Backbone as a ProteinNet text record, in pm:
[ID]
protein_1_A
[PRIMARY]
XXXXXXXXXXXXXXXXXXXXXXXXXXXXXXXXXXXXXXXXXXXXXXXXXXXXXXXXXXXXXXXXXXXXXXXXXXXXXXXXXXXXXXXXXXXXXXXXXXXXXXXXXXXXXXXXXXXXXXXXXXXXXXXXXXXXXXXXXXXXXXXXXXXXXXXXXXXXXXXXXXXXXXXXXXXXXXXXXXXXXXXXXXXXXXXXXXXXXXXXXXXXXXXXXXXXXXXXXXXXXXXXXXXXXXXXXXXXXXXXXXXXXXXXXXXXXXXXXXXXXXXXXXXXXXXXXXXXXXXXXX
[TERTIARY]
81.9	0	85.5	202.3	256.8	363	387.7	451.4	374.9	256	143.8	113.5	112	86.8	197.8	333.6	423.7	451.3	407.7	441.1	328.7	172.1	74.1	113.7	138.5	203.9	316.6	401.1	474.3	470.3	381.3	319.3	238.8	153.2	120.8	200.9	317.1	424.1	475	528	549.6	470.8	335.2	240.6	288.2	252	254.3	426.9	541.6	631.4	682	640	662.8	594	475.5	382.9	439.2	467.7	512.7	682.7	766	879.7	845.2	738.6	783	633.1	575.7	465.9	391.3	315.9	296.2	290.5	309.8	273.6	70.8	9.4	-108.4	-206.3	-144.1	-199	-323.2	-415.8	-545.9	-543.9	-479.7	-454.9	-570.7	-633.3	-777.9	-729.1	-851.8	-816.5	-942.3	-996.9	-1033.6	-1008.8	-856	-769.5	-876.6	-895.7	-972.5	-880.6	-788	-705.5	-740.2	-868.6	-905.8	-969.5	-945.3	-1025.2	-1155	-1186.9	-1312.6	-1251.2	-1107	-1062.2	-1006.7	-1065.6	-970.6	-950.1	-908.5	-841	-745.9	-624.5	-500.1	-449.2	-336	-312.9	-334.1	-407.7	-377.3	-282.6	-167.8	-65	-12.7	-17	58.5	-7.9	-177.3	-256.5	-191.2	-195.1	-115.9	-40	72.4	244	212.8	176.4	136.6	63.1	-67.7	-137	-25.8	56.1	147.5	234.3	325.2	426.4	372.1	223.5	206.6	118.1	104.3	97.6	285.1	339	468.1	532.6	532	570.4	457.3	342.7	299.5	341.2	394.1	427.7	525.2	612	768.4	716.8	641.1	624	656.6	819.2	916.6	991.2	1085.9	1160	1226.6	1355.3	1375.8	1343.1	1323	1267.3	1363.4	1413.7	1474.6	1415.6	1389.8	1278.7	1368.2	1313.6	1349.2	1251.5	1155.2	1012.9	1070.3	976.7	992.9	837.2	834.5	714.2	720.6	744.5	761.7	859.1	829.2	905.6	918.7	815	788.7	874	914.9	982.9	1036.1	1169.1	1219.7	1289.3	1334.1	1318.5	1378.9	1450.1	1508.5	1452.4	1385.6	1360.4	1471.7	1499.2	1580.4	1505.7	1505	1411	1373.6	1359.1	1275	1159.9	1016.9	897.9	836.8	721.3	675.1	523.7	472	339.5	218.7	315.8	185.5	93.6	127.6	-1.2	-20.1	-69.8	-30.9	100.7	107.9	215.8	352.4	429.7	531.9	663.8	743.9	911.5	940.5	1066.1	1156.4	1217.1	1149.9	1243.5	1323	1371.3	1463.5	1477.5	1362.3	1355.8	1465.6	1505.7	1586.8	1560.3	1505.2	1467.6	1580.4	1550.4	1707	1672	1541.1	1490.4	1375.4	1335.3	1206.8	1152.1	1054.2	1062.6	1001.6	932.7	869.7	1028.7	1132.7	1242.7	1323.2	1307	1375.1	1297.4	1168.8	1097.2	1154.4	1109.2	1200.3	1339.3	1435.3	1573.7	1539	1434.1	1431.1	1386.5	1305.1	1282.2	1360.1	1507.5	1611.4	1593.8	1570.3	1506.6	1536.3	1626.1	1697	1630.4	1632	1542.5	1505.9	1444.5	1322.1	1298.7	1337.3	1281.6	1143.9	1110.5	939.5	931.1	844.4	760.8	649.6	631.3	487.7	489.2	339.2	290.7	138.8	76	-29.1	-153.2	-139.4	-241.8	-188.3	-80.8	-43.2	87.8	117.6	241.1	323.3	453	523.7	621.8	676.3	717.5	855.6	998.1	1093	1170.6	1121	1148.9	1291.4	1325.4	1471.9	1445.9	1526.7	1546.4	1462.8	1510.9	1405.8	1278.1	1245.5	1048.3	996.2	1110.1	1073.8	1015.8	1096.9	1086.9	921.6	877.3	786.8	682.9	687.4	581.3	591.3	591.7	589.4	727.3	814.3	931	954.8	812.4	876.4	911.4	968.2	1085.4	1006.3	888.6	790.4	701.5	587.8	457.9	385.8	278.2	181.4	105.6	83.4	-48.6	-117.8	-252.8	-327.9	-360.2	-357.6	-442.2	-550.1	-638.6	-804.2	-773	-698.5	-725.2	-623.1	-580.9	-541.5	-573.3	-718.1	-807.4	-772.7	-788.7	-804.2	-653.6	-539.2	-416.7	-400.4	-461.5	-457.5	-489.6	-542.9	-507.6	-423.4	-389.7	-294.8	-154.5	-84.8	-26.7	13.7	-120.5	-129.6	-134.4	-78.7	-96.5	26.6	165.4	271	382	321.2	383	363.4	493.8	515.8	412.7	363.5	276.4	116.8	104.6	5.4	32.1	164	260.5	163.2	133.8	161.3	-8.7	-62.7	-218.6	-248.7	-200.7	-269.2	-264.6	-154.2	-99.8	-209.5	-265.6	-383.2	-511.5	-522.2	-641.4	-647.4	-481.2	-506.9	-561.6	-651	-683.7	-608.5	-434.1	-394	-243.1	-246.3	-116.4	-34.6	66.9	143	276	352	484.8	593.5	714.3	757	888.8	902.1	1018.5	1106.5	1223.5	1340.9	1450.7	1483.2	1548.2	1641.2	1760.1	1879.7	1852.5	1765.5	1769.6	1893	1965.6	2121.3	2177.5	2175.3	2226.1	2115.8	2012.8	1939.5	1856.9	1829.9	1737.6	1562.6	1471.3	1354.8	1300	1146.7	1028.5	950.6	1001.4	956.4	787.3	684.8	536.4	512.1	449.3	353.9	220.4	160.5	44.8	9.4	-121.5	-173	-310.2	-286.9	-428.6	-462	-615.9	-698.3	-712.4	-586.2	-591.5	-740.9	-790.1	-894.6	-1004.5	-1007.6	-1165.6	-1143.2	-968.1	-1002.6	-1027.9	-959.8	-1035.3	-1137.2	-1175.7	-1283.7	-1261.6	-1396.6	-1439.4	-1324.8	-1242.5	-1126.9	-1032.2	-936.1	-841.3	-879.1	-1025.8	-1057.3	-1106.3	-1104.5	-1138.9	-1046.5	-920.2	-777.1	-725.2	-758	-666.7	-747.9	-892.8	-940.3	-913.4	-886.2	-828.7	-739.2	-617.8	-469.3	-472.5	-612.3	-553.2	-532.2	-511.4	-439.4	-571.2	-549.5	-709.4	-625.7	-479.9	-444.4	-275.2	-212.7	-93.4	-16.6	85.5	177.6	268.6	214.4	326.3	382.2	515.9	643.4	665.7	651.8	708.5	802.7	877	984.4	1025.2	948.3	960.5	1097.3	1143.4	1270.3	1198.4	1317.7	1305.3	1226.3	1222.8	1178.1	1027.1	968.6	832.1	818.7	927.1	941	975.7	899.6	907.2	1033.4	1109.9	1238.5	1222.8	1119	1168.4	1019	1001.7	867	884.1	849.4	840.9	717.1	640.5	514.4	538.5	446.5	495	312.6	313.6	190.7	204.1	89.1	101.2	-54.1	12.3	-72.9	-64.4	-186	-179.1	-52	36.6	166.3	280.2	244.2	315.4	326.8	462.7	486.2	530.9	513.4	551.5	594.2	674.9	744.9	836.9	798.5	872.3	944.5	1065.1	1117.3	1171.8	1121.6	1124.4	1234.5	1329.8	1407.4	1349.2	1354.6	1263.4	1387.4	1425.9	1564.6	1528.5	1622.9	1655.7	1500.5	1462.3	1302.1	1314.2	1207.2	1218.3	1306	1394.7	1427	1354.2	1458.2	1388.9	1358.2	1224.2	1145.5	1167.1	1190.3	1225.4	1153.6	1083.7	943.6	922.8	1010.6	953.4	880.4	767.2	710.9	744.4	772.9	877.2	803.8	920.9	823.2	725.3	622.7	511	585	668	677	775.2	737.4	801	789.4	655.2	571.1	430.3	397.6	308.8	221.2	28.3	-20.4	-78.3	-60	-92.7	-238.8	-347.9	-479.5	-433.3	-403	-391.2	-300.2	-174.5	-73.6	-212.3	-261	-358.1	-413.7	-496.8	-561.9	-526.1	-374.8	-344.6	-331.8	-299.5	-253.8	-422.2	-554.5	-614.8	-706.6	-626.3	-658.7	-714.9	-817.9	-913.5	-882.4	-826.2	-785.3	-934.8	-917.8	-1047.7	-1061.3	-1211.1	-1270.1	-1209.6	-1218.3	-1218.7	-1306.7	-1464.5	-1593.5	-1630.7
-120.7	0	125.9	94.6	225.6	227.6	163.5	178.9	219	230.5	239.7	375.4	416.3	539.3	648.1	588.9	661.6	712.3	577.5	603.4	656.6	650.3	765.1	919.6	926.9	1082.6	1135	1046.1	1102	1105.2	1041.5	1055.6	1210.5	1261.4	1349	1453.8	1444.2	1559.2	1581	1447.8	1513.3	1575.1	1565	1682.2	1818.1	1812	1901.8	2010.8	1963.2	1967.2	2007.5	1929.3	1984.9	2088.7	2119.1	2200.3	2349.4	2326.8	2449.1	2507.8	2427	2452.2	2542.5	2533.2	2598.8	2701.3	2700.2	2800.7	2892.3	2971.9	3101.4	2972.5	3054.9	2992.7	2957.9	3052.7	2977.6	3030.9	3138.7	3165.6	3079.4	3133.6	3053	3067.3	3129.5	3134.7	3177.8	3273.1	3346.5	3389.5	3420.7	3509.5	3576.9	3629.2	3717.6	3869.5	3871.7	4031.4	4154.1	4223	4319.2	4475	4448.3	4552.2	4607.5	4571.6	4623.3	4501.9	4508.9	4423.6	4471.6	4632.3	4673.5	4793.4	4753.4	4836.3	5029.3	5031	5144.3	5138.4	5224	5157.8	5255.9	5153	5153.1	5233	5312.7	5428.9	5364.4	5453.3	5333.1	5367.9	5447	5379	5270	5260.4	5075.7	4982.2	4970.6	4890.7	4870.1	4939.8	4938.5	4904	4934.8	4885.2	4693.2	4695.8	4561.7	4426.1	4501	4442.6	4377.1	4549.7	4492.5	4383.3	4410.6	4300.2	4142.3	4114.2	3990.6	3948.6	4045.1	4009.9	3953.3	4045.8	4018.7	3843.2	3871	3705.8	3622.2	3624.3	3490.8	3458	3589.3	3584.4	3497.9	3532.9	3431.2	3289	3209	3104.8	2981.9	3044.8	2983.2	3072	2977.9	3092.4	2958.6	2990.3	2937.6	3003.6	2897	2954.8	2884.2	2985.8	2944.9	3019.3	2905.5	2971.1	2920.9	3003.9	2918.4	2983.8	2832.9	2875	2799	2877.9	2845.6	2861.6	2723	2741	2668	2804.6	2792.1	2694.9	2603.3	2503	2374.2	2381.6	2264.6	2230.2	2294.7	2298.6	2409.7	2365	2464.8	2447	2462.6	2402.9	2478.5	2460.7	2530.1	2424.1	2507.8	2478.8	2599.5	2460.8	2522.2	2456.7	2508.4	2432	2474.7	2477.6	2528.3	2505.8	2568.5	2550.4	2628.2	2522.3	2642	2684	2752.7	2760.2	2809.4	2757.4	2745.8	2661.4	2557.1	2441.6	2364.9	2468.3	2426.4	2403.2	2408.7	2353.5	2276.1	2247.6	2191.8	2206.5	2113.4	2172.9	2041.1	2033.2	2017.4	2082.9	2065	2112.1	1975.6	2058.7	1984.5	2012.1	1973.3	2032.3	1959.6	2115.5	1996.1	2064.3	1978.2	1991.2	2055.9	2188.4	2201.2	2214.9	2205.5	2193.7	2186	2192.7	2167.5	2016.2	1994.1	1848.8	1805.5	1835	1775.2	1715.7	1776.8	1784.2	1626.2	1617.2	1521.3	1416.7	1387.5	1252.7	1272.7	1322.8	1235.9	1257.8	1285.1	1189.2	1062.3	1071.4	904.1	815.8	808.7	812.2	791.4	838.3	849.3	957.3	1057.2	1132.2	1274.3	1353	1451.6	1607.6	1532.6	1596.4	1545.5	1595	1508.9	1593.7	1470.8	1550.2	1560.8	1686.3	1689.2	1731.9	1661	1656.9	1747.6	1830.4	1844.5	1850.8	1797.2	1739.4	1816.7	1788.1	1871.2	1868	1688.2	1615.5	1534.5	1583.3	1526.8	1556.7	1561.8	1560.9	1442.3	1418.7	1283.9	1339.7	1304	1295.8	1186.9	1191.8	1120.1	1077.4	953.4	893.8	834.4	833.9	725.9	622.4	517.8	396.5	337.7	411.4	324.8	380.2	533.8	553.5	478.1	453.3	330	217.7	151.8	32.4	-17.1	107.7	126.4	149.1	196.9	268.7	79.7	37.8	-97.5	-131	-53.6	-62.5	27	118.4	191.3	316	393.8	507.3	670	644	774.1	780.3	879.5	837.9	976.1	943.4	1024.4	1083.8	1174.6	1242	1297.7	1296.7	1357.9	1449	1610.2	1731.8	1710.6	1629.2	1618.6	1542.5	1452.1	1410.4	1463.5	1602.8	1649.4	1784.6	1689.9	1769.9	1903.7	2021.6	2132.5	2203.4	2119.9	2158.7	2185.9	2064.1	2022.5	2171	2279.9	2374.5	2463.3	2514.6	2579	2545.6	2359.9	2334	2394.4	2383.8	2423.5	2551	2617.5	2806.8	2853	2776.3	2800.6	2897.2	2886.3	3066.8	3169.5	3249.3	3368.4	3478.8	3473.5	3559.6	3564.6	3454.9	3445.4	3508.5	3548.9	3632.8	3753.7	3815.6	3903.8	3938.6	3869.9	3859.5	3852.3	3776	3804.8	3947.1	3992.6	4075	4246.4	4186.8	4321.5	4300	4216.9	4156	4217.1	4327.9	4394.5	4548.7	4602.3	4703.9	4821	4785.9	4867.4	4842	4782.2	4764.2	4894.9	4915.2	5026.5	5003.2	5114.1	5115.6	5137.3	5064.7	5120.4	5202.7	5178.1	5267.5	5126.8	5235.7	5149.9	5084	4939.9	4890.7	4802.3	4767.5	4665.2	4513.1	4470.8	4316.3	4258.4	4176	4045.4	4148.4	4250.2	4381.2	4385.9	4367.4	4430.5	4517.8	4643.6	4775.6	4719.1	4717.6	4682.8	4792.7	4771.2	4851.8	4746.9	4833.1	4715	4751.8	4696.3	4718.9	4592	4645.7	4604.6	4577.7	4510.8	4507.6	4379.5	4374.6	4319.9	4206.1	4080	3985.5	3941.5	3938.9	3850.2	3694.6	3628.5	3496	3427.4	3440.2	3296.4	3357.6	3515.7	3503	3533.4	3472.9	3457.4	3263.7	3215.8	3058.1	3060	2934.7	2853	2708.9	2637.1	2507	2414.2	2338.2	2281.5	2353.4	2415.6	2482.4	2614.8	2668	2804.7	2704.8	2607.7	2520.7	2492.1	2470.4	2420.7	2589.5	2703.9	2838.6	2859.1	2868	2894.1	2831.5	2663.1	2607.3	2645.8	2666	2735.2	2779.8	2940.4	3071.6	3137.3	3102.1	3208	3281.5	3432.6	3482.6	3606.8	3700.3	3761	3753.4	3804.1	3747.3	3892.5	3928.1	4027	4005.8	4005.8	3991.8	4098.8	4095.6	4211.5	4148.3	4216.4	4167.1	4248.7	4230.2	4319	4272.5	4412.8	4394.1	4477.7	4397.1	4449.6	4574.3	4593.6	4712.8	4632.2	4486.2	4452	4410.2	4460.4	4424.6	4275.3	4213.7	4075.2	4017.5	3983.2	3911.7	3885.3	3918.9	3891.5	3864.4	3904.2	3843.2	3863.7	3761.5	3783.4	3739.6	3781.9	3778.2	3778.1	3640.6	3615.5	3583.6	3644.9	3661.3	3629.3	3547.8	3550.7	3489.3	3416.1	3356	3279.4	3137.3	3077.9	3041.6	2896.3	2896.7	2764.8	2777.8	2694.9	2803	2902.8	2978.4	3079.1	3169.5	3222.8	3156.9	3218.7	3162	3231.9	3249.8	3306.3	3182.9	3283.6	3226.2	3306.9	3317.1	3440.7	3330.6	3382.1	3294.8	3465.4	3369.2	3433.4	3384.9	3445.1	3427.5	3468.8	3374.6	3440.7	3341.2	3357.1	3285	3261	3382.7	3344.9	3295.5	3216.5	3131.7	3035.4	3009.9	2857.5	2787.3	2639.4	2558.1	2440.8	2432.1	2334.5	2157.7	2118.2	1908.7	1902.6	1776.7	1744.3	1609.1	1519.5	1334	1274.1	1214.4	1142.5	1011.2	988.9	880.1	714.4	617.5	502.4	435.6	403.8	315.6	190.2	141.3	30.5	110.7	232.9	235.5	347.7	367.1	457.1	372.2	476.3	447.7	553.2	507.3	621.8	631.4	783.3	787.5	748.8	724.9	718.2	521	460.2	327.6	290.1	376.5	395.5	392.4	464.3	480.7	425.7	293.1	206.4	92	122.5	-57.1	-59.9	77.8	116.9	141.9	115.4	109.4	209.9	381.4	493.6	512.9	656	706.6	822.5	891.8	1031.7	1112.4	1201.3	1285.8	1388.7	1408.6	1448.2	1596.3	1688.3	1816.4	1868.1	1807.7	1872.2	1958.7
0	0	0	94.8	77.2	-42.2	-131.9	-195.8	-332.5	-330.9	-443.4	-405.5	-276	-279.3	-288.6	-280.5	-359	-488.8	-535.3	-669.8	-742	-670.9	-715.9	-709.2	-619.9	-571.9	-633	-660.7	-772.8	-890	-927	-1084.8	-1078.7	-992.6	-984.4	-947.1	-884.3	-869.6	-1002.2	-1112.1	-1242.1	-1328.1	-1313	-1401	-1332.4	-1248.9	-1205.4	-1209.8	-1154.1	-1230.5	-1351.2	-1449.5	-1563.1	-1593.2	-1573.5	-1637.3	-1555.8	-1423.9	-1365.5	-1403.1	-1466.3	-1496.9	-1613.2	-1716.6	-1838.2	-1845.1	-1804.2	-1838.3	-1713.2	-1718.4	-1615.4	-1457.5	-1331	-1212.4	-1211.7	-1261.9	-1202.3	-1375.4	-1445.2	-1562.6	-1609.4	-1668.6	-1713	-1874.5	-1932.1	-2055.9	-2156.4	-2057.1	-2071.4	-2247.8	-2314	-2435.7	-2482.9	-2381.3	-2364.5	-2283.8	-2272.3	-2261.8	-2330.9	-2230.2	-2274.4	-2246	-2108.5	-2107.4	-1962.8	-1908.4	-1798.4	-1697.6	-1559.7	-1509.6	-1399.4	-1435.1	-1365	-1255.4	-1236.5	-1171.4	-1221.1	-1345	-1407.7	-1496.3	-1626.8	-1790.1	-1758.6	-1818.2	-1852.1	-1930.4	-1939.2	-2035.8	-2216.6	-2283.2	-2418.3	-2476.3	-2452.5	-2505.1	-2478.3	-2366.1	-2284.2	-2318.3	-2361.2	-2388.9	-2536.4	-2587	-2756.9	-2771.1	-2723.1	-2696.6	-2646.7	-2567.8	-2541.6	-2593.8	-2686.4	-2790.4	-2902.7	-2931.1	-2985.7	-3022.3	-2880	-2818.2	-2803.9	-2789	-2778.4	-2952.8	-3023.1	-3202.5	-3230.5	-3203.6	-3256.8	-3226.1	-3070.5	-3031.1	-3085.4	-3072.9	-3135.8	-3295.5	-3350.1	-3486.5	-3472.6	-3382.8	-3395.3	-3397.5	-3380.3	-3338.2	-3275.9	-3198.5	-3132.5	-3068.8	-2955.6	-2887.8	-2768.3	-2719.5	-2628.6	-2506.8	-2449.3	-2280.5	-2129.6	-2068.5	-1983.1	-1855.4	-1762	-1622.7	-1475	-1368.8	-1228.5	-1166.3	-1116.4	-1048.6	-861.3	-784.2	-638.8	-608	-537.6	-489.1	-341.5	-264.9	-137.1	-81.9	21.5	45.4	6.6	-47.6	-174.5	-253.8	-342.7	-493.6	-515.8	-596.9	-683.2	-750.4	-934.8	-1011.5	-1119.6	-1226.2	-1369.7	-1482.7	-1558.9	-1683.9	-1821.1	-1888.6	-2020.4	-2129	-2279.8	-2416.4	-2510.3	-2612.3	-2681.3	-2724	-2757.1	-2723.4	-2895.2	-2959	-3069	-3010.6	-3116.5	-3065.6	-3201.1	-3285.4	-3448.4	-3458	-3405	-3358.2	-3263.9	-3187.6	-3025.6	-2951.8	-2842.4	-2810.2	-2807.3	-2897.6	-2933.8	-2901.8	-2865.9	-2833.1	-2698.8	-2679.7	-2560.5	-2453	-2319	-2244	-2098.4	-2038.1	-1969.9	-1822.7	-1711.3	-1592.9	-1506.6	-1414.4	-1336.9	-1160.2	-1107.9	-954.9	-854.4	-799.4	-764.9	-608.3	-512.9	-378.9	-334.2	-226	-144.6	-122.6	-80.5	-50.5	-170.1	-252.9	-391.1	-416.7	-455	-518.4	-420.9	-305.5	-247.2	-290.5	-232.5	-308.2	-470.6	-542	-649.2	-713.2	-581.1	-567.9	-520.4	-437.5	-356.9	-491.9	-579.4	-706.7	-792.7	-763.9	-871.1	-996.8	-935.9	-1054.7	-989.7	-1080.5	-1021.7	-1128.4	-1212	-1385.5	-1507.2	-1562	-1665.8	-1774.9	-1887.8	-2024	-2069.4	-2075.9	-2106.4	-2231.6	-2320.3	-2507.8	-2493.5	-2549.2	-2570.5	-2701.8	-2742.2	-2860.5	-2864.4	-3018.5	-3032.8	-2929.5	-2914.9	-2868.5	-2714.2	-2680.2	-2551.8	-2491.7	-2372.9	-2331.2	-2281.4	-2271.1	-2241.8	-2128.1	-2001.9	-1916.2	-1989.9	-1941.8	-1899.6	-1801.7	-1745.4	-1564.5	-1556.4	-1476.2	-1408	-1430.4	-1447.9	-1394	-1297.3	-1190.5	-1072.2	-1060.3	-1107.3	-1157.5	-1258.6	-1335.8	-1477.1	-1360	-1291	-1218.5	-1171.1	-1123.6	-1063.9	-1119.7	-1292.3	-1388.9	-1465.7	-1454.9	-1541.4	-1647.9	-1621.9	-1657	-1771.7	-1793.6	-1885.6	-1892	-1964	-1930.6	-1982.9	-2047.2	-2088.7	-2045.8	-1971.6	-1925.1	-2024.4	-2103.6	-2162.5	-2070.8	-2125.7	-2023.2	-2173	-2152.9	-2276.9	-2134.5	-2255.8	-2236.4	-2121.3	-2205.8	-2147.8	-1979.2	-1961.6	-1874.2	-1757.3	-1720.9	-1645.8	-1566.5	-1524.1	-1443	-1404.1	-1522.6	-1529.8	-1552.7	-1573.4	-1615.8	-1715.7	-1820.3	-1955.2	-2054.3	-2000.2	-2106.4	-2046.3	-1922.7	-1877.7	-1924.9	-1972.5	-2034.4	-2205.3	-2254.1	-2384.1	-2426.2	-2269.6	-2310.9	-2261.8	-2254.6	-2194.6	-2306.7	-2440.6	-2518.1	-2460.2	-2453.3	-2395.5	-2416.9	-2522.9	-2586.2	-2480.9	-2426.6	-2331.9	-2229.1	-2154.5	-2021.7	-2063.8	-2194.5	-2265.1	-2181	-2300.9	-2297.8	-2119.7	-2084.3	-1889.3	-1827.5	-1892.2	-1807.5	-1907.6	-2011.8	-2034.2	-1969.1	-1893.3	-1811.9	-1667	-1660.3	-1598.3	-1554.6	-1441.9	-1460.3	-1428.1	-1354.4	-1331.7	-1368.5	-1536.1	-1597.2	-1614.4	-1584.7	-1638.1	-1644.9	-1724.1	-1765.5	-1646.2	-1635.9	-1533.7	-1573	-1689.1	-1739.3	-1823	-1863.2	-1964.4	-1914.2	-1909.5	-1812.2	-1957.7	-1888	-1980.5	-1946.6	-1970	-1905.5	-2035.1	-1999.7	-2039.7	-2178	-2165.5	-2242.9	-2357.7	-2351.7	-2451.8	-2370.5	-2468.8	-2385.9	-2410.5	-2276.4	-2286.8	-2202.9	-2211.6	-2109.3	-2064.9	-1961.3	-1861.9	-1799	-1789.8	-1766	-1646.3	-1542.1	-1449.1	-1427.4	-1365.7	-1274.2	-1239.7	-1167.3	-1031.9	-1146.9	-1127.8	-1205.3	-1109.6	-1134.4	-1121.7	-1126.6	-1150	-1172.8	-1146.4	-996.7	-1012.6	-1101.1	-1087.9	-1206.8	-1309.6	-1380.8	-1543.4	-1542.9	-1444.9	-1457.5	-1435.9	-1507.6	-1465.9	-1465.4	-1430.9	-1415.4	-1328.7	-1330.4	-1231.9	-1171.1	-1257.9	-1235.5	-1155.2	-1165.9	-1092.1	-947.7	-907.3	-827.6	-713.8	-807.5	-763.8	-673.8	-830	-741.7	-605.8	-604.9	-482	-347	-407.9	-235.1	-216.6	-286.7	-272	-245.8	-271.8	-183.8	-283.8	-390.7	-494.3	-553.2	-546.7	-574.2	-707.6	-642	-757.6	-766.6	-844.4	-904.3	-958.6	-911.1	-995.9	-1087	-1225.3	-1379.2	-1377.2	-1402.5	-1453.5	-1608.3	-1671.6	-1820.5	-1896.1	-1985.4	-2055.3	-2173.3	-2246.9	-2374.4	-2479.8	-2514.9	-2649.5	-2768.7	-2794.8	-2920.7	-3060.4	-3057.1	-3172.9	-3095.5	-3039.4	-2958	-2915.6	-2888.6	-2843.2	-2697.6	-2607.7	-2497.5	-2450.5	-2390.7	-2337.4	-2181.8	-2109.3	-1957.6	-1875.2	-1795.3	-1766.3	-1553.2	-1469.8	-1349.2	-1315.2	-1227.2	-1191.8	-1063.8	-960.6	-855.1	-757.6	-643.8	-571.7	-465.8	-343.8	-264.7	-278	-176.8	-157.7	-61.4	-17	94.3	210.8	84.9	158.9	80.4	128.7	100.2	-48.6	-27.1	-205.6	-267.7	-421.1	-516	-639	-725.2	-801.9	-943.4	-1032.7	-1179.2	-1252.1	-1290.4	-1364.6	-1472	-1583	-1760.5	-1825.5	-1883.2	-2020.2	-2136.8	-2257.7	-2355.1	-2486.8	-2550	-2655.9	-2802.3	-2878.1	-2985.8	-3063.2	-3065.4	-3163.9	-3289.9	-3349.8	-3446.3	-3479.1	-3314.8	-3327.6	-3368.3	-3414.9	-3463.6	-3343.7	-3377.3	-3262.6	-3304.2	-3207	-3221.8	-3081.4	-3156.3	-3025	-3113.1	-3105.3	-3115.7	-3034.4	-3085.1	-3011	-2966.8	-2840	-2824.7	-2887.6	-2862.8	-2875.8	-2786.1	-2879.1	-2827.2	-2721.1	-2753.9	-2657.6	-2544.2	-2512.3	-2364	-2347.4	-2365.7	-2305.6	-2230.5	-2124	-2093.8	-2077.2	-2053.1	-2078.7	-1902.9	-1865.9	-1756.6	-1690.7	-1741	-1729.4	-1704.6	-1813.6	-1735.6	-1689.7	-1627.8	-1571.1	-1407.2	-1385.3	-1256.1	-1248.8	-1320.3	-1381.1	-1292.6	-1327.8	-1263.5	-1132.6	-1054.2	-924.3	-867.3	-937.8	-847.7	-845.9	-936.6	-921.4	-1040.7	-1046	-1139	-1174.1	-1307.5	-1263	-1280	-1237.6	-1238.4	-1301	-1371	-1418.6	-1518.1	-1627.4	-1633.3	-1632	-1625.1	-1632.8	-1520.6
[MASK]
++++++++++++++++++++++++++++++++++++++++++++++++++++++++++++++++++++++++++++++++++++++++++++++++++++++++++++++++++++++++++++++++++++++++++++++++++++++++++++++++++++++++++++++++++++++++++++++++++++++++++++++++++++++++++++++++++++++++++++++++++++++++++++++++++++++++++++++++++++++++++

C-alpha cells in the first residue's frame, strides 16, 4: 500500500512539475484580454504597446525559454528548451529539480530531472530507472491534455505571448520605465491579475483552495516588440511563489519526437493498474 501510494504521488508531482517549470505559475490562458479588469483603464498607449508586443511574439512562433520557479518550500526548479506555438504547443524542455521536498521525493525516485515533449495532442514525461521500475518498466509516461483535471489547457498556453495577454487583463497595468535586461534595452510594464476570475471550471477550483485569488506579472519587452523576460509573482496557501522565464533565440527551430510506443506508458492506465481514477475536467 505504501509503496502504491508513492508512486501515485509522484506521478502526480510530475504533471505538475513539468507544467510548472515551463509556463505562467497559475496563468489561465484566458483570451479574452480586454485591457481592464473593472478596476480602471489603462493608459492606451501601454494597452497598444502591449497588444502589440504579444501580435509580434505569437508571430515568432518559437523561442527558447529558460525559467526558475519556487514554490515555497515545496519545490524549486530550472527549466531550459525550446517551445513552438503554431499548432499548439510543441518543443523540448529539460527540468531539473534544484529543492524543497517535492524535489527530495524524487531523488528518492532516482530522478533529479526530466525531459518533457509536448505534442499537439499530448504531453510525455521522462522517468529514471528506478520511476521506470515502478511505472511498469517503462521510461515515458503520456499524459493527454483532457485528462489532467483542469491543467490540460494551462499546459497548452505556456507561449510567452500568453505572459503578454494576462498581463492586459489587468486594470492597473502600467509602464515602469526602460530597463537593460542580459544587455538588450527593454520597457519594462507592471500590474496586479486577477488569476482565479479569469479561470474557470477545475483549475478556478484548484486556485481557490490554494488561496491564490491575484498574481503580480512584470514583463519586458525588447526594441523589436518581443518578450524577453517575464516575473510572476503571488502567494498561496503553503506559502509564495514566483517564476522568472528568459525568452531568446526566436524562431528557433522546434524538435518534439514522439517517443516510442513500446516504452511509453499512458498515464490514465498507468492509474488504472494502481487502483486509481484520474479525475474528471468537467
Amino acid at each position: 500500500m505504501k509503496s502504491t501510494t508513492v508512486r501515485r504521488g509522484a506521478l502526480t508531482i510530475a504533471v505538475t512539475i513539468a507544467l510548472s517549470g515551463t509556463g505562467a505559475c497559475t496563468s489561465s490562458g484566458s483570451s479574452g484580454a480586454s485591457g481592464t479588469s473593472g478596476r480602471g483603464t489603462p493608459h492606451a498607449g501601454v494597452v497598444a504597446a502591449l497588444r502589440s508586443a504579444e501580435k509580434r511574439t505569437d508571430d515568432a512562433e518559437s523561442a527558447r525559454v529558460r525559467s526558475t520557479t519556487t514554490m515555497g518550500s515545496d519545490l524549486s526548479m530550472t527549466a531550459n528548451g525550446v517551445l513552438g506555438w503554431s499548432d499548439g504547443t510543441t518543443g523540448t524542455v529539460t527540468i531539473a529539480y534544484t529543492g524543497g521536498t517535492t524535489a527530495d521525493l524524487m531523488r528518492k525516485l532516482g530522478t533529479t530531472s526530466m525531459e518533457a515533449r509536448y505534442l499537439p495532442d499530448a504531453y510525455y514525461a521522462k522517468v529514471g530507472e528506478r520511476f521506470a521500475a515502478q511505472a511498469g518498466g517503462k521510461h515515458w509516461i503520456r499524459y493527454e491534455y483532457a485528462d489532467l483535471a483542469g491543467l490540460g489547457n494551462q499546459m497548452q498556453t505556456t507561449a510567452p505571448h500568453h505572459s503578454v495577454k494576462l498581463l492586459l487583463t489587468s486594470g492597473d497595468v502600467r509602464k515602469v520605465g526602460e530597463e537593460t535586461v542580459r544587455g538588450e534595452h527593454t520597457t519594462h510594464y507592471t500590474g496586479a491579475v486577477d488569476v482565479a476570475g479569469l479561470a474557470s471550471g477545475e483549475l478556478k477550483k484548484q486556485l481557490t483552495r490554494a488561496g491564490v485569488i491575484t498574481e503580480t506579472v512584470d514583463i519586458w519587452i525588447d526594441d523589436r516588440d518581443l518578450l524577453v523576460k517575464k516575473v510572476e509573482k503571488g502567494r498561496t496557501a503553503n506559502g509564495a511563489y514566483s517564476q522568472t522565464a528568459y525568452y531568446s533565440e526566436y524562431g528557433a527551430k522546434v524538435s518534439a519526437t514522439r517517443p516510442p510506443a513500446s516504452d511509453t506508458e499512458d498515464f490514465r492506465d498507468l492509474l488504472s493498474k494502481q487502483g486509481a481514477t484520474p479525475r474528471s475536467t468537467s
